Short mmCIF file of C-alpha atoms in Angstrom, two decimals:
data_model
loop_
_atom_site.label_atom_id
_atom_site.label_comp_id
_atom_site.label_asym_id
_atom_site.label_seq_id
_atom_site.Cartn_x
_atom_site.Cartn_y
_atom_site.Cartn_z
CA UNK S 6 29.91 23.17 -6.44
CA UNK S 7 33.17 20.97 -6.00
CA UNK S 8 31.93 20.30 -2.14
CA UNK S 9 29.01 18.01 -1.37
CA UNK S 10 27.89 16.21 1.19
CA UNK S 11 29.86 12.56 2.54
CA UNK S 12 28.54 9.28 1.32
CA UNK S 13 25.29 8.29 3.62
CA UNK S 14 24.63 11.68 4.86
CA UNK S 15 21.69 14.14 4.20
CA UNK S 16 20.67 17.46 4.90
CA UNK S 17 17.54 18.03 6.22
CA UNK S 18 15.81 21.30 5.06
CA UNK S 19 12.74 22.94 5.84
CA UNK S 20 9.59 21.55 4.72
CA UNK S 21 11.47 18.12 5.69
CA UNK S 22 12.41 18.83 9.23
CA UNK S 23 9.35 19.59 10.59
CA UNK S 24 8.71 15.73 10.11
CA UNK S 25 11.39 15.68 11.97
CA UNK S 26 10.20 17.38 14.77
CA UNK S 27 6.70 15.45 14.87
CA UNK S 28 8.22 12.59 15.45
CA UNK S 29 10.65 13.69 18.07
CA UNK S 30 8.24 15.94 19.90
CA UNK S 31 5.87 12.27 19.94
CA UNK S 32 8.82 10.62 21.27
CA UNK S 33 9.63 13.10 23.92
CA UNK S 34 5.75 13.62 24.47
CA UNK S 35 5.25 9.53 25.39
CA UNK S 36 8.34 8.84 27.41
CA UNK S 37 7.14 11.51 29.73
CA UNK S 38 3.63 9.73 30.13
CA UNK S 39 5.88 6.45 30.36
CA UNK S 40 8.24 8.30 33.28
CA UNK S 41 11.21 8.29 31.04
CA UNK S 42 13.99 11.21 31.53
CA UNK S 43 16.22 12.68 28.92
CA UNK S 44 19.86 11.68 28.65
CA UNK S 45 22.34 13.31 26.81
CA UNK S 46 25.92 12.06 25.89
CA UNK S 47 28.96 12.73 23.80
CA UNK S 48 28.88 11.80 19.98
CA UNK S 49 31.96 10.14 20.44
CA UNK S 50 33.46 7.71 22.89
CA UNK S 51 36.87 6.07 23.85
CA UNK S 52 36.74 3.03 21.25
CA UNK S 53 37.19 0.61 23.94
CA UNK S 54 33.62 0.98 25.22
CA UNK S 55 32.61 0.02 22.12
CA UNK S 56 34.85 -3.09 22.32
CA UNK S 57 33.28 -4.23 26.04
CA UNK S 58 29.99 -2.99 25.00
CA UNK S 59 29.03 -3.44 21.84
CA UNK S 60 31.30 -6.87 21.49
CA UNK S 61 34.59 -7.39 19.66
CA UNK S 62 32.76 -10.22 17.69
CA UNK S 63 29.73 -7.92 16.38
CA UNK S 64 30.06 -6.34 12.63
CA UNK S 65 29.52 -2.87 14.13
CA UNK S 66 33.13 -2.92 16.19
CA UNK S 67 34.56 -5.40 13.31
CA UNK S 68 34.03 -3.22 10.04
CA UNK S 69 31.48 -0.33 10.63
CA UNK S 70 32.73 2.15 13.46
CA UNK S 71 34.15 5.14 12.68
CA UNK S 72 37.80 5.01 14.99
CA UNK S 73 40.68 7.47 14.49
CA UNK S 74 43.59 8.52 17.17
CA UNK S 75 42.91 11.92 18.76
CA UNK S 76 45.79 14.63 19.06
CA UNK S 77 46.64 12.88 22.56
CA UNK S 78 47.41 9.87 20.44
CA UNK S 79 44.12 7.95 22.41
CA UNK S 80 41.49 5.90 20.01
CA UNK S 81 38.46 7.60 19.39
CA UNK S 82 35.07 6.47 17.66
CA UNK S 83 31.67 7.69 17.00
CA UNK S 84 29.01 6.22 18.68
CA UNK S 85 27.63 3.12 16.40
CA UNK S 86 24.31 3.22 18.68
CA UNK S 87 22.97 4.76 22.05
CA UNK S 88 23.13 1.94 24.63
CA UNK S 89 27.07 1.71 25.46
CA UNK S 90 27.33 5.92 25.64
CA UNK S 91 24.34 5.66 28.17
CA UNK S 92 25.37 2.83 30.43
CA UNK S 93 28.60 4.22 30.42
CA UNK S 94 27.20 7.51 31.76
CA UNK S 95 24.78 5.79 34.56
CA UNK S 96 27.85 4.10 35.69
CA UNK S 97 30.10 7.40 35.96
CA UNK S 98 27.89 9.83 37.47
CA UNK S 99 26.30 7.03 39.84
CA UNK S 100 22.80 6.96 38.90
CA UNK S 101 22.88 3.15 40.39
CA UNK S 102 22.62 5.19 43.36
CA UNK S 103 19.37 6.35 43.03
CA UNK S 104 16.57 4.32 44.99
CA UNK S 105 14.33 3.94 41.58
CA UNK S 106 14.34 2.34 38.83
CA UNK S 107 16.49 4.85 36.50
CA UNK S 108 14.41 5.22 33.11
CA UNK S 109 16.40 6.87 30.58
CA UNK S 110 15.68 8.20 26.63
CA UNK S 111 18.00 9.70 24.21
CA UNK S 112 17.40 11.15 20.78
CA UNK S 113 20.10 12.19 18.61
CA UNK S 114 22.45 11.09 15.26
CA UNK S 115 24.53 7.48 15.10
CA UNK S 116 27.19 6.16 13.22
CA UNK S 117 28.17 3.59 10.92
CA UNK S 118 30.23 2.80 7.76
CA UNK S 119 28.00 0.72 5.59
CA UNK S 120 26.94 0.77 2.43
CA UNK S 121 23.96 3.20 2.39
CA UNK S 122 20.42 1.85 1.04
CA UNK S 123 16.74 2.53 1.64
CA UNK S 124 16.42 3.73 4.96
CA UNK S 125 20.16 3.18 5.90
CA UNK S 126 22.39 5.89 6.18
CA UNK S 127 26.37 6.39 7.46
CA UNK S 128 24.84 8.78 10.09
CA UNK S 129 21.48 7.87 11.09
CA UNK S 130 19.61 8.95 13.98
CA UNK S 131 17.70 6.96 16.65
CA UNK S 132 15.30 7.27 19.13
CA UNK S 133 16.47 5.03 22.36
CA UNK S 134 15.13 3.86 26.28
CA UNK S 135 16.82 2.29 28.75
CA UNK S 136 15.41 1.02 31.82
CA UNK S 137 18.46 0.16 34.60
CA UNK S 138 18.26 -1.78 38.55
CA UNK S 139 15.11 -4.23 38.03
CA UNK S 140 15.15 -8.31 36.46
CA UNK S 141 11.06 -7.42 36.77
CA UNK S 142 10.17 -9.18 33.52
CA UNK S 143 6.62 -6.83 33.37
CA UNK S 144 9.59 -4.28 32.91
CA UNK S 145 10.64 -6.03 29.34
CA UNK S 146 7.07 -5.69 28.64
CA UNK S 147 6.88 -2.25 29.32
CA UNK S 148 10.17 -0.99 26.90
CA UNK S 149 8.44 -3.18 23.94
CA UNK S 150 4.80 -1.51 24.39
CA UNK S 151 6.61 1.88 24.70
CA UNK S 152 7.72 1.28 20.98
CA UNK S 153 4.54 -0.51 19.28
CA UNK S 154 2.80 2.48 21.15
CA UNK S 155 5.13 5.06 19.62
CA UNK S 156 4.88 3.40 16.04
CA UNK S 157 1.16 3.08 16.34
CA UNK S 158 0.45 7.20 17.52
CA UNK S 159 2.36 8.08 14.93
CA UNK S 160 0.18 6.25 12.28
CA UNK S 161 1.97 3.01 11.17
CA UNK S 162 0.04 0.07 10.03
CA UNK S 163 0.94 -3.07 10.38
CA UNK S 164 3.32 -3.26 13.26
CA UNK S 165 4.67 -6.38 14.23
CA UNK S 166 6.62 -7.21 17.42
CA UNK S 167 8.90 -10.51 17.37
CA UNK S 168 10.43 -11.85 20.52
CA UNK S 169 12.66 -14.03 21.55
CA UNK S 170 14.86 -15.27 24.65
CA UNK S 171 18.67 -15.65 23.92
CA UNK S 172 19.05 -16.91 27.67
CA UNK S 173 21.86 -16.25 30.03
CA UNK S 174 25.65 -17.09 30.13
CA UNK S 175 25.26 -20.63 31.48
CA UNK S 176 22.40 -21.26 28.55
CA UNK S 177 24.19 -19.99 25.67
CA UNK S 178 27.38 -21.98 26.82
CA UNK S 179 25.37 -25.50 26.22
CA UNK S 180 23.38 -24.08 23.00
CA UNK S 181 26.98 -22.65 21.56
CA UNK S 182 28.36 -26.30 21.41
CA UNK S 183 25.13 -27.24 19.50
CA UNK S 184 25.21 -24.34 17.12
CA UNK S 185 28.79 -25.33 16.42
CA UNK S 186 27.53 -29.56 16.04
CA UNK S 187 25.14 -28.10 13.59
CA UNK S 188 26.83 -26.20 11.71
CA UNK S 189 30.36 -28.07 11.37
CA UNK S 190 29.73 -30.44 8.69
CA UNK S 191 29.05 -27.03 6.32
CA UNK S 192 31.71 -25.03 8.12
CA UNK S 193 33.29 -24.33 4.75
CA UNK S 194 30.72 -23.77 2.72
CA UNK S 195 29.46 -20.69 5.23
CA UNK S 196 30.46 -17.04 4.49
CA UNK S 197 33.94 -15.86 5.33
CA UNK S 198 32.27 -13.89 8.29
CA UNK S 199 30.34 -17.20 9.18
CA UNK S 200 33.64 -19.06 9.17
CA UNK S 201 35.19 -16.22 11.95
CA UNK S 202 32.12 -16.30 13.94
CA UNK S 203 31.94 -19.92 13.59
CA UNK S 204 34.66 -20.33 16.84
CA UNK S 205 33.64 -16.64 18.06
CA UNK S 206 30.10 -16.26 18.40
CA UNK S 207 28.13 -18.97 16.82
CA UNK S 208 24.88 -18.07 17.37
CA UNK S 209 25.65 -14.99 14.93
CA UNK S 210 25.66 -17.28 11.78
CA UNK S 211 21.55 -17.35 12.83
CA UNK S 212 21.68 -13.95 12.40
CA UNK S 213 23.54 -13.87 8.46
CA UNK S 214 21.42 -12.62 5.76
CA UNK S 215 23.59 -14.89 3.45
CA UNK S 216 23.92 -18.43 4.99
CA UNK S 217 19.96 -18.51 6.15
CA UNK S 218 19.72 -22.18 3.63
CA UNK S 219 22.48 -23.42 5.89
CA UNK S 220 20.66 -22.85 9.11
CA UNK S 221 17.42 -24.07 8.17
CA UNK S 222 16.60 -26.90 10.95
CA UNK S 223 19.40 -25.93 13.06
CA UNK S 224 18.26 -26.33 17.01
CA UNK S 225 16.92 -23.15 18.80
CA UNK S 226 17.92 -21.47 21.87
CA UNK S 227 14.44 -22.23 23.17
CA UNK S 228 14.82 -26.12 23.53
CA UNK S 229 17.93 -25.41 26.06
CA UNK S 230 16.56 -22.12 28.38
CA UNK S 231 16.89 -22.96 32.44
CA UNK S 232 13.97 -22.78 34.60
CA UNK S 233 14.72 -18.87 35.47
CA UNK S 234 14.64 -18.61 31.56
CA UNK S 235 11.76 -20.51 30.72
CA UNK S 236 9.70 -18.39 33.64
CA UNK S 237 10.83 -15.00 32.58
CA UNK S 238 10.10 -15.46 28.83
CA UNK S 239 6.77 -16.64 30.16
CA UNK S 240 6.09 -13.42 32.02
CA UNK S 241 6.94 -11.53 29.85
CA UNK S 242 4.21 -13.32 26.79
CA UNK S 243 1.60 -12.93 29.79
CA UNK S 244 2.27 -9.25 30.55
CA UNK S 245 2.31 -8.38 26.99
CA UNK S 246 -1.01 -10.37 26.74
CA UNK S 247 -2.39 -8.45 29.27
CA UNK S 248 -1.23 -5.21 27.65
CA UNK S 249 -2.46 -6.43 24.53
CA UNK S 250 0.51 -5.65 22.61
CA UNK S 251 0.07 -8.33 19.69
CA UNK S 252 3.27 -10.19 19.27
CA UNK S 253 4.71 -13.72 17.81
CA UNK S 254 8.00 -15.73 18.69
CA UNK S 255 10.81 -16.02 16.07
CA UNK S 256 13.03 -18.25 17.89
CA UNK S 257 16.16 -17.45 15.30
CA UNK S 258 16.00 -13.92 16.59
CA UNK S 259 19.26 -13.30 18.12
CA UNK S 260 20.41 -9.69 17.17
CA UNK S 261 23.66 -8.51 16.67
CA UNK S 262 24.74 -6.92 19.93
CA UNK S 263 26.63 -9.27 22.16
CA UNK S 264 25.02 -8.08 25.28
CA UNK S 265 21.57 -9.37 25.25
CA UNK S 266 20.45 -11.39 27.80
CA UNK S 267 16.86 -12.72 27.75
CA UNK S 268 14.36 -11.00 26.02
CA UNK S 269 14.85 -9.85 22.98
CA UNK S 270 12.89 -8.07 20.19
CA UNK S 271 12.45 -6.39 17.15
CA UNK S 272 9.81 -4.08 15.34
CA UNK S 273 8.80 -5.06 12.05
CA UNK S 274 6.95 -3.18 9.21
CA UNK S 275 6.08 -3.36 5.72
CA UNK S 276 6.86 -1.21 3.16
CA UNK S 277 10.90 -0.23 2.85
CA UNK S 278 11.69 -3.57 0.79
CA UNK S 279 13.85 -6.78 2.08
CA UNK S 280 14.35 -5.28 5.24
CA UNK S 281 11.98 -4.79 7.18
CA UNK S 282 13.24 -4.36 10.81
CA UNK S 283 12.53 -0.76 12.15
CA UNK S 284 13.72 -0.91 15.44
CA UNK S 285 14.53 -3.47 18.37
CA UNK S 286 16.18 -4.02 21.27
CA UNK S 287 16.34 -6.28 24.26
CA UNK S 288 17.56 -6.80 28.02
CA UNK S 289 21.25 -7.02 29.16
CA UNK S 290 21.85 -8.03 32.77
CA UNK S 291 25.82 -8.36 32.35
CA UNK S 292 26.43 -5.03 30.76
CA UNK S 293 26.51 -2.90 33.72
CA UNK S 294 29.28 -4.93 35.13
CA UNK S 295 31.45 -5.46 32.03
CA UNK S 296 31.80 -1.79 31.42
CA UNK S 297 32.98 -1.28 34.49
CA UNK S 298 30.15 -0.34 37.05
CA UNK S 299 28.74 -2.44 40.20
CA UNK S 300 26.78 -4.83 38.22
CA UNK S 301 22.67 -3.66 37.48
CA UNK S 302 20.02 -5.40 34.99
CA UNK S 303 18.91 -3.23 31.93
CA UNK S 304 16.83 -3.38 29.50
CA UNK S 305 16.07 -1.02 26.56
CA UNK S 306 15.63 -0.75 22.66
CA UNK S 307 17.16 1.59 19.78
CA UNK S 308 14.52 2.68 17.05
CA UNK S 309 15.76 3.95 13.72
CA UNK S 310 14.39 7.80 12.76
CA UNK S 311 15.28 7.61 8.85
CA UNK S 312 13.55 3.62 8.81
CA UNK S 313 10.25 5.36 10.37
CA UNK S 314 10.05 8.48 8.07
CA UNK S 315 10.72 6.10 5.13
CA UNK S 316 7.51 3.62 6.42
CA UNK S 317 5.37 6.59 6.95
CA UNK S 318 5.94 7.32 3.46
CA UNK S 319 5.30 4.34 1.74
CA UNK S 320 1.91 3.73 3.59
CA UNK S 321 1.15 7.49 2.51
CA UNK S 322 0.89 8.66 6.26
CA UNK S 323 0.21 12.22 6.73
CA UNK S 324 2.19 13.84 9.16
CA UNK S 325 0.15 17.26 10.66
CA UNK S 326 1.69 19.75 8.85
CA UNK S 327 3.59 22.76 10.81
CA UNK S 328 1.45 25.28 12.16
CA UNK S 329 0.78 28.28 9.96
CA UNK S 330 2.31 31.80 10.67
CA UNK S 331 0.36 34.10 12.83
CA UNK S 332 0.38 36.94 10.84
CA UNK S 333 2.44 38.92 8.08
CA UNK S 334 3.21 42.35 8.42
CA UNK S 335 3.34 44.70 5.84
CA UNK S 336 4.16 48.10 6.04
CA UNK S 337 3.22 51.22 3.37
CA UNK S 338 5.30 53.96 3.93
CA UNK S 339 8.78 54.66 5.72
CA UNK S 340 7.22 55.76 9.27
CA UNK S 341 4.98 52.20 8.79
CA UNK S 342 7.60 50.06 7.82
CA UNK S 343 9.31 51.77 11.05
CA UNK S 344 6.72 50.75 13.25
CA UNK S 345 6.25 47.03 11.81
CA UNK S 346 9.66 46.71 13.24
CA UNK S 347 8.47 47.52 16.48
CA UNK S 348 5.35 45.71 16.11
CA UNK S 349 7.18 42.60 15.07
CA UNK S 350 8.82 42.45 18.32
CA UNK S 351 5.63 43.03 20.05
CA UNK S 352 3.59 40.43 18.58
CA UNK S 353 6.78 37.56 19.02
CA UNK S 354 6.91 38.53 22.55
CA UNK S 355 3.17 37.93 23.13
CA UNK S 356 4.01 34.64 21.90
CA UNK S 357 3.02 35.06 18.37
CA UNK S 358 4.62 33.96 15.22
CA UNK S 359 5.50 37.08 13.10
CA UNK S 360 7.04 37.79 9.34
CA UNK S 361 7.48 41.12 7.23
CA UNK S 362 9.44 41.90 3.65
CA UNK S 363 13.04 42.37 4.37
CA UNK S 364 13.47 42.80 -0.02
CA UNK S 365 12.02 46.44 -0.28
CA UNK S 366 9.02 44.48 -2.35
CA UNK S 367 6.17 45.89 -3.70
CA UNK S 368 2.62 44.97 -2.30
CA UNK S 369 1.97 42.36 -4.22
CA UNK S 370 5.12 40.54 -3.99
CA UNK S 371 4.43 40.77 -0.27
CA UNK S 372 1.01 39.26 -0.43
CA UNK S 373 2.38 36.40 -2.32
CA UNK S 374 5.46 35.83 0.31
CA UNK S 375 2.62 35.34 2.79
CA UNK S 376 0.70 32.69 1.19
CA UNK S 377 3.84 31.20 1.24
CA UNK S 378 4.21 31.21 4.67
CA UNK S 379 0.71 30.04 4.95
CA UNK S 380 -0.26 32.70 7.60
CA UNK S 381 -3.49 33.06 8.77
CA UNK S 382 -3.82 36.71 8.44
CA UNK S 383 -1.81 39.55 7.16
CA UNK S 384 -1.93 43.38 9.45
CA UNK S 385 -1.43 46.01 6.50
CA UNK S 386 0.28 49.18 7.61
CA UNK S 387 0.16 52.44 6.13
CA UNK S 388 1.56 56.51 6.72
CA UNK S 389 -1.90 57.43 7.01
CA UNK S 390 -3.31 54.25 9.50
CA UNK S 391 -0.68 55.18 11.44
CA UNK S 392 -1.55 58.74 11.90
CA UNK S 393 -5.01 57.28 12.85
CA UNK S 394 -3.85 54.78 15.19
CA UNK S 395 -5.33 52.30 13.03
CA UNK S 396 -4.52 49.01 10.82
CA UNK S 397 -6.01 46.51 8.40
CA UNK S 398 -6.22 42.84 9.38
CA UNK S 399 -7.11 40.38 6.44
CA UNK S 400 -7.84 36.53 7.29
CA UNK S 401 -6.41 34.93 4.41
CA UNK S 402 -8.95 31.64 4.55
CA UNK S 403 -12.17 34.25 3.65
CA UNK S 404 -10.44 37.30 2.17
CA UNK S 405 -12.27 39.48 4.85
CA UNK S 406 -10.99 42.74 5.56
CA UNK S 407 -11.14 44.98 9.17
CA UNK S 408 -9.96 48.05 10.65
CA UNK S 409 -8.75 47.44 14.04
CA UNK S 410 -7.27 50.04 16.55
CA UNK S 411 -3.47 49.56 16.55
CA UNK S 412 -3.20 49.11 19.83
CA UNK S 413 -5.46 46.37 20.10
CA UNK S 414 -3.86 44.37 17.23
CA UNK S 415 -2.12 41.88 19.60
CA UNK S 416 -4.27 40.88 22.08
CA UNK S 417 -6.91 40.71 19.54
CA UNK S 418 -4.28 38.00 17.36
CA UNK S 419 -3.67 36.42 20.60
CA UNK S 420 -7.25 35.57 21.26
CA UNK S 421 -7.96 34.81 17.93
CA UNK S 422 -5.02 31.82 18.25
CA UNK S 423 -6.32 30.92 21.74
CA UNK S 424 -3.50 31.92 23.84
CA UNK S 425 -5.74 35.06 25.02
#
């Protein structure tokens, strides 16, 4: 086949999805115990919100998004992550408006040129919360136990949370000139991106995988927070205390979003090699305003779908495995294969999950396609059952055979699967 697939793409096929789905349908299932509502947005944005979002001085809006001019001749890009596309949204439809706190989720596929690895794809999905119109620093604490409490339901071991504060505006002025004092005696010696965010965005170089010897003993954001710093990093260690949502400070942890304010965090886990970060996110009080909206906090975090799959893996995790077909159908005869058509409809209606041969197969061959499916019993119609009124139910866990009357065949599935 001379067409495959782009670089850093997959396709997800059955007996994979359904992983899938677990994990979303967990997702969905806790942010509705959390009081979280679905958002949807568009896949692709006008590149500038990435560019006031996101941050002109971040690797995503330098080298990763994917941009291109649209017939109208306007710059388009797909969505790098979920938190620009959604404040962008609460600030156009006026959700500010609302007299609660607006809590917000979104599910759905991300994009990025990189070069794909382990867990790392070019589109990559993400499971994301944002909380917008409250500085309440039990709030912070609430988005990062939302995440541990997803990773732990779903079976991880091991979770770690790291946190940090990278301040406000008037902090990271002051700790920018000492980043820049640090680091200017070995200003040439740092990575070309280093050297660019040297005079951009200083407190990046923290963040380089490649300079880290250069940065050991540098000062920390920590020795220079205000007193409304200090006392909402403080809160929000004492709320997560109380939670009991084990956690440790990594005061290099700046992540690479420009919009941060305060806390910040990531999820960590073993298991998927050098990089172990799984998700993380963090609060932004300026965004609101920058993209264009009357100013509100937020806070919120991004968690990466293909990183979780790949952890569950390698700690040999089982996920509960889809649930088994109702029944199989097979039909014996032209005026029984007739009637399974009918019956097929029947039983789907009554909220039961149905299959019959489509292939003109003999019995056998049928018997085999529903072990297949894994269904839980198999009704076997023939000319002469259905002159009777009759069919034959077989559970397929025992091998036991009955004779039921036909018209009883659905409600007595249906109470068999408990929806009776």
């Amino acid at each position: 086949m001379s067409i495959q697939k782009p670089k850093g793409t997959q396709d997800l096929l059955p007996g994979e999805i359904e992983k899938w789905q677990y994990i979303e349908a967990k997702a969905r299932e806790l942010c509705l115990r959390f009081n979280f509502r679905e958002i949807r947005t568009p896949m692709f944005e006008h590149t500038e919100l990435f560019q006031r979002g996101v941050g002109e001085t971040t690797d995503i809006v330098e080298k990763e998004m994917y941009t291109f001019l649209d017939k109208g001749d306007r710059s388009i890009s797909l969505r790098p992550e979920g938190t620009a596309g959604v404040v962008r949204s609460y600030v156009e439809n006026k959700l500010y408006g609302e007299p609660d706190v607006s809590k917000l989720y979104y599910i759905g596929p991300m994009f990025r040129y990189e070069q794909p690895q382990a867990g790392r794809y070019r589109q990559f999905h993400q499971f994301g919360i944002e909380a917008f119109g409250s500085v309440d620093p039990s709030l912070d604490a609430e988005v990062i136990a939302l995440g541990y409490t997803f990773y732990k339901e779903l079976g991880l071991k091991d979770v770690t949370v790291e946190i940090n504060s990278v301040g406000n505006p008037a902090v990271r002025a002051v700790y920018r000139e000492k980043i820049q004092q640090f680091f200017a005696p070995v200003k040439e010696k740092l990575c070309k991106d280093c050297q660019s965010r040297y005079d951009r965005n200083p407190m990046r170089i923290l963040d380089c995988k490649v300079d880290q010897k250069y940065g050991e003993g540098a000062p920390t954001i920590l020795e220079y927070l205000d007193e409304e710093c200090r006392t909402h990093f403080q809160a929000v260690q004492e709320y997560l205390t109380a939670m009991e949502i084990p956690f440790r400070i990594n005061p290099r942890l700046v992540r690479g979003l420009d919009y941060y304010t305060h806390t910040a965090f990531e999820y960590k886990a073993a298991g998927i090699g050098a990089i172990d970060t799984i998700g993380g996110g963090g609060r932004y009080n300026g965004l609101v305003g920058q993209i264009g909206g009357t100013d509100q906090p937020g806070v919120g975090f991004g968690l990466g779908m293909e990183r979780i799959l790949l952890v569950l893996q390698a700690q040999g995790v089982d996920i509960p495995a889809a649930k088994p077909l109702d029944v199989y159908l097979i039909g014996l005869g032209e005026a029984a294969e007739r009637e399974c058509v009918k019956l097929l409809q029947n039983l789907r209606l009554a909220g039961l999950s149905a299959e019959k041969d489509y292939l003109g197969r003999k019995i056998k061959a049928k018997m085999k396609s529903a072990d297949r499916y894994n269904a839980a019993y198999v009704a076997i119609l023939g000319d002469d059952e259905l002159a009777k009124g009759e069919i034959t139910l077989k559970t397929m866990a025992t091998g036991e055979q009955e004779t039921l009357s036909l018209s009883d065949l659905v409600q007595t599935l249906r109470e068999r699967a408990g929806q009776a």
